[in-house]
């Protein structure tokens, strides 16, 4: 984990914190559309400080998920559970990505047909992720509707 700062395309939004080098790739259809690419790549971040004020916007496609982006330039910033601080942030926000690698792929049943799996990355399906997420939400005292 390295203390670092990332930013959106226009620079209005910044996110600082201890950032890890293990990238998670989410292949779900929501992330594919949200990022305009495929998949959504993110890195873990702890004690995040996010700036951007009113340029920071959130879209709720589900009742529990929050997709935060810059309303000025459209940059994907982070996904988190509704109302919570982010635990990860979009990998592309950060300048120095030395030593980073994709270690985990999720929702692999939705991986684009033209994209190969990353070597050495764990593979998890939608059903496996939903089960993990439900258990995690229950632990937080929240429910998935
Ligand atoms: Zn921006
Ligand atoms: Zn996703």
Short mmCIF file of N, CA, C and O in Angstrom, two decimals, residues 62-65 81-82 133-145:
data_model
loop_
_atom_site.label_atom_id
_atom_site.label_comp_id
_atom_site.label_asym_id
_atom_site.label_seq_id
_atom_site.Cartn_x
_atom_site.Cartn_y
_atom_site.Cartn_z
N UNK A 62 -28.65 0.13 -8.63
CA UNK A 62 -29.32 -0.81 -7.73
C UNK A 62 -29.58 -0.08 -6.43
O UNK A 62 -29.13 1.05 -6.25
N UNK A 63 -30.30 -0.71 -5.51
CA UNK A 63 -30.63 -0.04 -4.25
C UNK A 63 -29.43 -0.01 -3.30
O UNK A 63 -29.42 0.74 -2.34
N UNK A 64 -28.41 -0.81 -3.55
CA UNK A 64 -27.28 -0.89 -2.63
C UNK A 64 -25.98 -0.35 -3.22
O UNK A 64 -25.06 0.00 -2.50
N UNK A 65 -25.88 -0.23 -4.53
CA UNK A 65 -24.62 0.16 -5.15
C UNK A 65 -24.58 1.63 -5.53
O UNK A 65 -25.60 2.20 -5.92
N UNK A 81 -20.75 0.61 -1.70
CA UNK A 81 -22.12 0.39 -1.25
C UNK A 81 -22.68 1.75 -0.84
O UNK A 81 -21.95 2.60 -0.33
N UNK A 82 -23.94 1.93 -1.10
CA UNK A 82 -24.61 3.23 -0.97
C UNK A 82 -24.29 3.94 0.34
O UNK A 82 -24.45 3.39 1.42
N UNK A 133 -21.29 -11.36 -1.59
CA UNK A 133 -21.81 -10.02 -1.32
C UNK A 133 -22.95 -10.07 -0.31
O UNK A 133 -23.00 -9.27 0.63
N UNK A 134 -23.86 -11.03 -0.47
CA UNK A 134 -24.97 -11.19 0.46
C UNK A 134 -24.45 -11.43 1.88
O UNK A 134 -24.95 -10.84 2.84
N UNK A 135 -23.44 -12.29 1.99
CA UNK A 135 -22.87 -12.60 3.30
C UNK A 135 -22.22 -11.36 3.89
O UNK A 135 -22.37 -11.08 5.09
N UNK A 136 -21.52 -10.61 3.07
CA UNK A 136 -20.84 -9.38 3.53
C UNK A 136 -21.87 -8.34 3.98
O UNK A 136 -21.71 -7.73 5.04
N UNK A 137 -22.93 -8.18 3.20
CA UNK A 137 -23.98 -7.21 3.54
C UNK A 137 -24.67 -7.59 4.85
O UNK A 137 -24.96 -6.73 5.68
N UNK A 138 -24.91 -8.89 5.03
CA UNK A 138 -25.54 -9.38 6.25
C UNK A 138 -24.66 -9.06 7.46
O UNK A 138 -25.16 -8.64 8.51
N UNK A 139 -23.34 -9.21 7.28
CA UNK A 139 -22.39 -8.91 8.34
C UNK A 139 -22.41 -7.42 8.71
O UNK A 139 -22.19 -7.05 9.85
N UNK A 140 -22.68 -6.58 7.70
CA UNK A 140 -22.75 -5.12 7.93
C UNK A 140 -24.12 -4.72 8.48
O UNK A 140 -24.35 -3.54 8.73
N UNK A 141 -25.02 -5.69 8.59
CA UNK A 141 -26.37 -5.40 9.06
C UNK A 141 -27.23 -4.75 8.00
O UNK A 141 -28.19 -4.07 8.29
N UNK A 142 -26.87 -4.95 6.72
CA UNK A 142 -27.65 -4.39 5.61
C UNK A 142 -28.30 -5.52 4.86
O UNK A 142 -27.87 -6.66 4.93
N UNK A 143 -29.34 -5.18 4.10
CA UNK A 143 -29.97 -6.22 3.31
C UNK A 143 -29.95 -5.85 1.83
O UNK A 143 -29.96 -4.68 1.47
N UNK A 144 -29.89 -6.87 1.01
CA UNK A 144 -29.93 -6.69 -0.44
C UNK A 144 -31.36 -6.91 -0.90
O UNK A 144 -31.94 -7.95 -0.63
N UNK A 145 -31.91 -5.91 -1.55
CA UNK A 145 -33.31 -6.04 -2.01
C UNK A 145 -33.34 -6.46 -3.46
O UNK A 145 -32.48 -6.10 -4.22
#
